[in-house]
mmCIF file of C-alpha atoms in Angstrom:
data_model
loop_
_atom_site.group_PDB
_atom_site.id
_atom_site.type_symbol
_atom_site.label_atom_id
_atom_site.label_comp_id
_atom_site.label_asym_id
_atom_site.label_seq_id
_atom_site.Cartn_x
_atom_site.Cartn_y
_atom_site.Cartn_z
ATOM 1 C CA SER A 11 -12.487 15.772 11.641
ATOM 2 C CA VAL A 12 -15.530 14.970 9.471
ATOM 3 C CA LEU A 13 -19.028 15.989 10.511
ATOM 4 C CA ARG A 14 -22.029 14.273 8.876
ATOM 5 C CA LEU A 15 -25.717 15.148 9.092
ATOM 6 C CA PHE A 16 -28.291 12.487 8.116
ATOM 7 C CA SER A 17 -25.648 10.920 5.834
ATOM 8 C CA THR A 18 -26.383 13.707 3.307
ATOM 9 C CA PHE A 19 -24.168 16.638 4.153
ATOM 10 C CA SER A 20 -20.579 16.476 5.275
ATOM 11 C CA ALA A 21 -17.778 18.908 5.931
ATOM 12 C CA MET A 22 -14.252 18.732 7.188
ATOM 13 C CA GLY A 23 -12.123 20.921 9.397
ATOM 14 C CA THR A 24 -8.521 20.783 10.525
ATOM 15 C CA GLY A 25 -6.818 22.044 13.632
ATOM 16 C CA LYS A 26 -4.040 21.531 16.137
ATOM 17 C CA SER A 27 -6.426 19.601 18.358
ATOM 18 C CA LYS A 28 -9.555 17.479 17.893
ATOM 19 C CA LYS A 29 -11.587 20.273 19.486
ATOM 20 C CA GLU A 30 -10.379 22.872 16.968
ATOM 21 C CA ALA A 31 -10.931 20.451 14.085
ATOM 22 C CA LYS A 32 -14.499 19.730 15.251
ATOM 23 C CA HIS A 33 -15.239 23.462 15.568
ATOM 24 C CA ALA A 34 -13.923 24.057 12.046
ATOM 25 C CA ALA A 35 -15.951 21.124 10.671
ATOM 26 C CA ALA A 36 -19.112 22.346 12.439
ATOM 27 C CA LYS A 37 -18.656 25.875 11.075
ATOM 28 C CA ALA A 38 -18.123 24.518 7.546
ATOM 29 C CA LEU A 39 -21.270 22.387 7.808
ATOM 30 C CA ILE A 40 -23.348 25.344 9.074
ATOM 31 C CA ASP A 41 -22.105 27.431 6.139
ATOM 32 C CA LYS A 42 -23.174 24.694 3.724
ATOM 33 C CA LEU A 43 -26.615 24.317 5.296
ATOM 34 C CA THR A 44 -27.121 28.090 5.313
ATOM 35 C CA GLY A 45 -26.218 28.243 1.650
ATOM 36 C CA PHE A 46 -28.674 25.411 0.944
ATOM 37 C CA ASN A 47 -31.610 27.188 2.673
ATOM 38 C CA GLU A 48 -30.945 30.596 1.160
ATOM 39 C CA GLN A 49 -30.893 29.284 -2.383
ATOM 40 C CA HIS A 50 -33.844 26.879 -1.841
ATOM 41 C CA GLN A 51 -32.119 24.318 -4.018
ATOM 42 C CA PRO A 52 -29.456 21.639 -3.589
ATOM 43 C CA ILE A 53 -25.920 22.855 -3.979
ATOM 44 C CA HIS A 54 -22.964 20.849 -5.226
ATOM 45 C CA LEU A 55 -21.166 19.768 -2.078
ATOM 46 C CA THR A 56 -17.413 19.446 -2.147
ATOM 47 C CA VAL A 57 -15.367 19.033 0.977
ATOM 48 C CA LYS A 58 -12.512 21.513 1.239
ATOM 49 C CA HIS A 59 -9.889 22.117 3.869
ATOM 50 C CA GLU A 60 -11.069 24.908 6.190
ATOM 51 C CA GLN A 61 -8.339 27.004 7.768
ATOM 52 C CA ASN A 62 -8.442 26.709 11.514
ATOM 53 C CA LEU A 63 -8.230 29.480 14.094
ATOM 54 C CA ASN A 64 -4.471 29.619 13.701
ATOM 55 C CA ASN A 65 -4.638 29.973 9.900
ATOM 56 C CA HIS A 66 -3.121 26.560 9.212
ATOM 57 C CA SER A 67 -2.675 25.991 5.493
ATOM 58 C CA THR A 68 -3.261 22.767 3.600
ATOM 59 C CA MET A 69 -0.841 20.072 4.608
ATOM 60 C CA SER A 70 2.418 19.826 2.717
ATOM 61 C CA ALA A 71 4.681 16.816 2.433
ATOM 62 C CA THR A 72 6.837 17.973 5.350
ATOM 63 C CA GLU A 73 4.027 18.704 7.823
ATOM 64 C CA GLU A 74 2.539 16.494 10.497
ATOM 65 C CA GLU A 75 0.307 13.474 10.093
ATOM 66 C CA PRO A 76 -3.273 14.246 8.952
ATOM 67 C CA THR A 77 -5.937 14.271 11.637
ATOM 68 C CA GLY A 78 -8.848 11.854 11.505
ATOM 69 C CA ASN A 79 -8.853 8.662 9.443
ATOM 70 C CA PRO A 80 -8.306 9.549 5.755
ATOM 71 C CA ILE A 81 -7.531 5.915 4.868
ATOM 72 C CA GLY A 82 -10.926 4.843 6.204
ATOM 73 C CA TRP A 83 -12.707 7.780 4.544
ATOM 74 C CA LEU A 84 -11.195 6.898 1.163
ATOM 75 C CA GLN A 85 -12.066 3.215 1.571
ATOM 76 C CA GLU A 86 -15.673 4.104 2.442
ATOM 77 C CA MET A 87 -15.906 6.473 -0.521
ATOM 78 C CA CYS A 88 -14.756 3.786 -2.960
ATOM 79 C CA MET A 89 -17.133 1.223 -1.460
ATOM 80 C CA ALA A 90 -20.072 3.643 -1.573
ATOM 81 C CA ARG A 91 -19.365 4.459 -5.231
ATOM 82 C CA ARG A 92 -18.671 0.799 -6.082
ATOM 83 C CA TRP A 93 -15.153 1.571 -7.250
ATOM 84 C CA PRO A 94 -12.096 -0.663 -6.978
ATOM 85 C CA PRO A 95 -10.452 -0.231 -3.556
ATOM 86 C CA PRO A 96 -7.477 2.136 -3.161
ATOM 87 C CA MET A 97 -4.061 0.662 -3.831
ATOM 88 C CA TYR A 98 -0.916 1.737 -1.982
ATOM 89 C CA GLU A 99 2.641 1.262 -3.191
ATOM 90 C CA THR A 100 5.848 2.140 -1.335
ATOM 91 C CA GLU A 101 7.828 4.100 -3.903
ATOM 92 C CA MET A 102 10.915 5.180 -2.025
ATOM 93 C CA GLU A 103 12.794 4.899 1.257
ATOM 94 C CA VAL A 104 15.696 7.310 1.706
ATOM 95 C CA GLY A 105 17.891 8.555 4.513
ATOM 96 C CA LEU A 106 19.734 7.053 7.445
ATOM 97 C CA PRO A 107 17.944 4.542 9.702
ATOM 98 C CA HIS A 108 17.109 7.268 12.248
ATOM 99 C CA GLU A 109 16.150 9.792 9.555
ATOM 100 C CA ARG A 110 14.126 7.689 7.136
ATOM 101 C CA GLN A 111 11.804 9.418 4.684
ATOM 102 C CA PHE A 112 9.116 7.292 3.039
ATOM 103 C CA THR A 113 7.183 7.993 -0.164
ATOM 104 C CA ILE A 114 3.937 6.092 -0.750
ATOM 105 C CA ALA A 115 1.608 6.377 -3.747
ATOM 106 C CA CYS A 116 -2.161 5.988 -3.502
ATOM 107 C CA VAL A 117 -3.935 4.909 -6.694
ATOM 108 C CA VAL A 118 -7.685 4.970 -7.329
ATOM 109 C CA LEU A 119 -8.796 4.273 -10.902
ATOM 110 C CA LYS A 120 -6.385 6.380 -12.996
ATOM 111 C CA PHE A 121 -5.764 8.929 -10.265
ATOM 112 C CA ARG A 122 -2.518 8.941 -8.336
ATOM 113 C CA GLU A 123 -1.444 10.924 -5.284
ATOM 114 C CA VAL A 124 1.807 10.717 -3.341
ATOM 115 C CA GLY A 125 2.395 11.149 0.379
ATOM 116 C CA GLU A 126 5.673 11.553 2.256
ATOM 117 C CA GLY A 127 6.551 11.148 5.900
ATOM 118 C CA LYS A 128 9.001 9.908 8.501
ATOM 119 C CA SER A 129 7.090 6.619 8.696
ATOM 120 C CA LYS A 130 5.097 4.509 6.241
ATOM 121 C CA LYS A 131 1.977 5.154 8.300
ATOM 122 C CA VAL A 132 2.286 8.939 7.984
ATOM 123 C CA ALA A 133 3.096 8.751 4.258
ATOM 124 C CA LYS A 134 0.149 6.419 3.590
ATOM 125 C CA ARG A 135 -2.276 8.616 5.532
ATOM 126 C CA GLN A 136 -1.097 11.708 3.698
ATOM 127 C CA ALA A 137 -1.469 10.017 0.294
ATOM 128 C CA ALA A 138 -4.987 8.883 1.242
ATOM 129 C CA GLN A 139 -5.854 12.399 2.449
ATOM 130 C CA LYS A 140 -4.754 13.934 -0.862
ATOM 131 C CA MET A 141 -6.660 11.339 -2.884
ATOM 132 C CA TRP A 142 -9.819 11.738 -0.788
ATOM 133 C CA GLN A 143 -9.668 15.511 -1.213
ATOM 134 C CA ARG A 144 -9.058 15.228 -4.959
ATOM 135 C CA LEU A 145 -12.013 12.923 -5.517
ATOM 136 C CA GLN A 146 -14.245 15.210 -3.445
ATOM 137 C CA ASP A 147 -13.183 18.245 -5.464
ATOM 138 C CA GLN A 148 -13.463 16.418 -8.815
ATOM 139 C CA PRO A 149 -16.673 14.343 -8.764
ATOM 140 C CA LEU A 150 -16.939 11.887 -11.651
ATOM 141 C CA GLU A 151 -19.918 10.786 -13.677
ATOM 142 C CA GLN A 152 -20.609 7.048 -13.482
ATOM 143 C CA ASN A 153 -20.074 6.517 -17.210
ATOM 144 C CA HIS A 154 -16.665 8.194 -16.923
ATOM 145 C CA VAL A 155 -15.776 5.917 -14.011
ATOM 146 C CA MET A 156 -16.652 2.787 -15.987
ATOM 147 C CA GLN A 157 -14.618 4.105 -18.905
ATOM 148 C CA LEU A 158 -11.598 4.498 -16.621
ATOM 149 C CA ILE A 159 -12.078 0.979 -15.266
ATOM 150 C CA ASP A 160 -12.291 -0.491 -18.764
ATOM 151 C CA GLU A 161 -9.173 1.290 -20.077
ATOM 152 C CA ASP A 162 -5.922 -0.620 -20.558
ATOM 153 C CA GLY A 163 -7.560 -3.999 -20.102
ATOM 154 C CA ASN A 164 -8.683 -3.408 -16.528
ATOM 155 C CA GLU A 165 -11.999 -5.165 -17.038
ATOM 156 C CA GLU A 166 -11.098 -7.515 -14.200
ATOM 157 C CA MET A 167 -11.476 -4.603 -11.785
ATOM 158 C CA ARG A 168 -15.249 -4.717 -12.201
ATOM 159 C CA PRO A 169 -16.970 -6.747 -9.469
ATOM 160 C CA THR A 170 -18.300 -9.126 -12.119
ATOM 161 C CA GLY A 171 -14.849 -9.262 -13.702
ATOM 162 C CA ILE A 172 -13.258 -10.289 -10.414
ATOM 163 C CA ALA A 173 -15.789 -13.092 -9.936
ATOM 164 C CA GLY A 174 -15.151 -14.344 -13.448
ATOM 165 C CA ARG A 175 -11.415 -14.127 -12.998
ATOM 166 C CA TYR A 176 -11.426 -16.421 -9.974
ATOM 167 C CA ALA A 177 -14.324 -18.683 -10.996
ATOM 168 C CA GLY A 178 -11.927 -21.200 -12.492
ATOM 169 C CA LEU A 179 -9.801 -21.222 -9.350
ATOM 170 C CA LYS A 180 -12.853 -21.868 -7.186
ATOM 171 C CA ASN A 181 -13.826 -24.921 -9.214
ATOM 172 C CA SER A 182 -10.303 -26.219 -9.753
ATOM 173 C CA ASN A 183 -9.146 -29.393 -8.096
ATOM 174 C CA ILE A 184 -5.913 -28.433 -6.346
ATOM 175 C CA PRO A 185 -4.245 -31.465 -4.780
ATOM 176 C CA CYS A 186 -3.372 -31.314 -1.094
ATOM 177 C CA LEU A 187 -0.024 -32.313 0.369
ATOM 178 C CA THR A 188 0.303 -36.003 1.016
ATOM 179 C CA THR A 189 1.587 -37.205 4.377
ATOM 180 C CA ALA A 190 4.981 -37.963 2.859
ATOM 181 C CA GLN A 191 5.204 -34.537 1.211
ATOM 182 C CA GLY A 192 4.159 -32.809 4.431
ATOM 183 C CA GLN A 193 6.857 -34.665 6.362
ATOM 184 C CA LYS A 194 9.402 -33.628 3.746
ATOM 185 C CA VAL A 195 8.485 -29.947 4.118
ATOM 186 C CA SER A 196 8.560 -30.249 7.908
ATOM 187 C CA GLN A 197 11.992 -31.885 7.772
ATOM 188 C CA PHE A 198 13.245 -29.074 5.523
ATOM 189 C CA HIS A 199 12.138 -26.438 8.035
ATOM 190 C CA LYS A 200 13.830 -28.337 10.862
ATOM 191 C CA SER A 201 17.049 -28.681 8.875
ATOM 192 C CA LEU A 202 17.042 -24.942 8.153
ATOM 193 C CA LYS A 203 17.049 -24.167 11.868
ATOM 194 C CA SER A 204 20.037 -26.453 12.413
ATOM 195 C CA ARG A 205 22.149 -24.899 9.666
ATOM 196 C CA ALA A 206 25.181 -22.799 10.548
ATOM 197 C CA GLY A 207 27.626 -20.587 8.705
ATOM 198 C CA GLU A 208 29.319 -17.206 8.844
ATOM 199 C CA ALA A 209 26.970 -15.535 6.342
ATOM 200 C CA LEU A 210 23.873 -17.121 7.889
ATOM 201 C CA ASN A 211 24.987 -16.014 11.349
ATOM 202 C CA LEU A 212 25.578 -12.492 10.010
ATOM 203 C CA LEU A 213 21.989 -12.468 8.699
ATOM 204 C CA GLN A 214 20.599 -13.128 12.191
ATOM 205 C CA HIS A 215 22.382 -10.014 13.497
ATOM 206 C CA THR A 216 21.567 -7.767 10.540
ATOM 207 C CA SER A 217 18.712 -5.271 10.457
ATOM 208 C CA LEU A 218 17.104 -5.668 7.049
ATOM 209 C CA GLY A 219 15.535 -2.236 7.470
ATOM 210 C CA ASP A 220 18.932 -0.696 6.732
ATOM 211 C CA GLY A 221 18.714 0.650 3.191
ATOM 212 C CA SER A 222 22.513 0.740 2.831
ATOM 213 C CA ILE A 223 22.731 -3.073 2.707
ATOM 214 C CA ASP A 224 23.218 -4.740 -0.677
ATOM 215 C CA PHE A 225 20.523 -7.412 -0.256
ATOM 216 C CA ILE A 226 21.408 -9.129 -3.534
ATOM 217 C CA LEU A 227 25.058 -9.519 -2.505
ATOM 218 C CA LEU A 228 24.159 -10.779 0.982
ATOM 219 C CA LEU A 229 21.722 -13.338 -0.457
ATOM 220 C CA GLU A 230 24.405 -14.487 -2.908
ATOM 221 C CA ARG A 231 26.898 -14.990 -0.045
ATOM 222 C CA ILE A 232 24.400 -17.100 1.887
ATOM 223 C CA ALA A 233 23.513 -19.113 -1.233
ATOM 224 C CA ASN A 234 27.192 -19.909 -1.896
ATOM 225 C CA GLU A 235 27.707 -20.870 1.730
ATOM 226 C CA GLN A 236 24.574 -23.042 1.983
ATOM 227 C CA ARG A 237 24.911 -24.432 -1.556
ATOM 228 C CA PHE A 238 21.664 -23.383 -3.178
ATOM 229 C CA GLU A 239 21.047 -21.345 -6.320
ATOM 230 C CA VAL A 240 19.293 -17.977 -6.595
ATOM 231 C CA THR A 241 17.363 -17.119 -9.766
ATOM 232 C CA TYR A 242 15.781 -13.727 -10.487
ATOM 233 C CA VAL A 243 12.768 -13.614 -12.806
ATOM 234 C CA ASP A 244 11.801 -10.123 -13.989
ATOM 235 C CA ILE A 245 8.062 -9.898 -14.690
ATOM 236 C CA ASP A 246 7.092 -7.992 -17.839
ATOM 237 C CA GLU A 247 3.759 -6.831 -16.413
ATOM 238 C CA LYS A 248 3.964 -3.852 -14.064
ATOM 239 C CA THR A 249 1.799 -3.272 -10.998
ATOM 240 C CA HIS A 250 -1.339 -1.123 -11.165
ATOM 241 C CA SER A 251 0.711 1.900 -10.062
ATOM 242 C CA GLY A 252 3.436 1.310 -12.656
ATOM 243 C CA GLN A 253 6.000 -0.483 -10.454
ATOM 244 C CA TYR A 254 8.359 -3.120 -11.843
ATOM 245 C CA GLN A 255 7.999 -6.653 -10.461
ATOM 246 C CA CYS A 256 10.471 -9.425 -9.798
ATOM 247 C CA LEU A 257 10.399 -12.977 -8.435
ATOM 248 C CA VAL A 258 13.437 -14.568 -6.802
ATOM 249 C CA GLN A 259 13.611 -18.350 -6.588
ATOM 250 C CA LEU A 260 15.753 -20.192 -4.057
ATOM 251 C CA SER A 261 16.581 -23.715 -5.232
ATOM 252 C CA THR A 262 16.062 -25.157 -1.779
ATOM 253 C CA MET A 263 13.887 -28.219 -1.302
ATOM 254 C CA PRO A 264 11.057 -27.345 -1.386
ATOM 255 C CA VAL A 265 11.655 -24.364 -3.655
ATOM 256 C CA ALA A 266 11.048 -20.939 -2.069
ATOM 257 C CA VAL A 267 9.799 -18.006 -4.166
ATOM 258 C CA CYS A 268 9.630 -14.376 -3.002
ATOM 259 C CA HIS A 269 8.221 -11.287 -4.711
ATOM 260 C CA GLY A 270 9.454 -7.703 -4.938
ATOM 261 C CA THR A 271 8.384 -4.432 -6.574
ATOM 262 C CA GLY A 272 10.114 -1.114 -7.210
ATOM 263 C CA PRO A 273 10.330 1.979 -9.430
ATOM 264 C CA THR A 274 13.150 0.283 -11.404
ATOM 265 C CA VAL A 275 14.036 -3.302 -12.288
ATOM 266 C CA ARG A 276 16.996 -3.129 -9.911
ATOM 267 C CA ASP A 277 14.814 -1.879 -7.043
ATOM 268 C CA ALA A 278 12.336 -4.714 -7.638
ATOM 269 C CA GLN A 279 15.196 -7.231 -7.490
ATOM 270 C CA LEU A 280 16.532 -5.654 -4.291
ATOM 271 C CA LEU A 281 13.143 -5.902 -2.577
ATOM 272 C CA ALA A 282 12.697 -9.502 -3.728
ATOM 273 C CA ALA A 283 16.156 -10.316 -2.336
ATOM 274 C CA ARG A 284 15.307 -8.558 0.919
ATOM 275 C CA ASN A 285 12.067 -10.549 1.249
ATOM 276 C CA SER A 286 14.042 -13.748 0.634
ATOM 277 C CA LEU A 287 16.466 -12.764 3.396
ATOM 278 C CA GLU A 288 13.519 -12.112 5.713
ATOM 279 C CA TYR A 289 12.262 -15.616 4.933
ATOM 280 C CA LEU A 290 15.656 -17.199 5.609
ATOM 281 C CA LYS A 291 16.113 -15.163 8.779
ATOM 282 C CA ILE A 292 12.797 -16.393 10.171
ATOM 283 C CA MET A 293 13.314 -20.006 9.138
ATOM 284 C CA THR A 294 16.882 -20.265 10.509
ATOM 285 C CA LYS A 295 16.259 -18.464 13.786
ATOM 286 C CA SER A 296 16.954 -20.818 16.662
#
């Protein structure tokens, strides 16, 4: 729970319930205000986890989901400081379907925090909580922030850089589909729904959330059965959080292209193949 006063002071408290968290946040805020009045000068405010009445310690990767809305807090912080927005990348999914453990990384500027949980939501919230806490405990000077943004060719992350990057796209003359082309695409989608085959039928009854499936092999089986080619294109440039990238092209008509990322080249290919299977599953569902 976060308690704000006149948008100047803030404090946070945690607890087993919202009531306990609010009490802890209120106590922390009173302590800060008392310290401000006694010293008769502004103090450097950093938000720290306050132990609740049951002496809860700071959350670890195996504990429950953070209280409050750390994703929203972090987003607001970045907007208020005019920083690039937080980026989240799913790094790992392990375990059986009923015992999945997710790892998600949160990246702000050059800072990186990782959260883990039994769902992507919990892992993302935990990563955001850690990042929010880190940035509160380590305030940055504006010139240092701009230096971080400019490093490694990240000039496009500036607001002005983003506008310049897409200025050409805004003014470009991208042709629209003609009536004939639109009919061709529509006919392709209709023909997909009418297709049949053992591998394609297996896809409709397969849960693509099962990490034990070899998505590349399954896609290859469907491609051989339906007579289209699959081409993997590994992208040299990594994502902002250091993930490998891959595009997979299905030589259908029109051509379909799906994207995947992962901590290794193989993982990026697997995710791209999985996304392609998701596409085929949707398009061939009757």
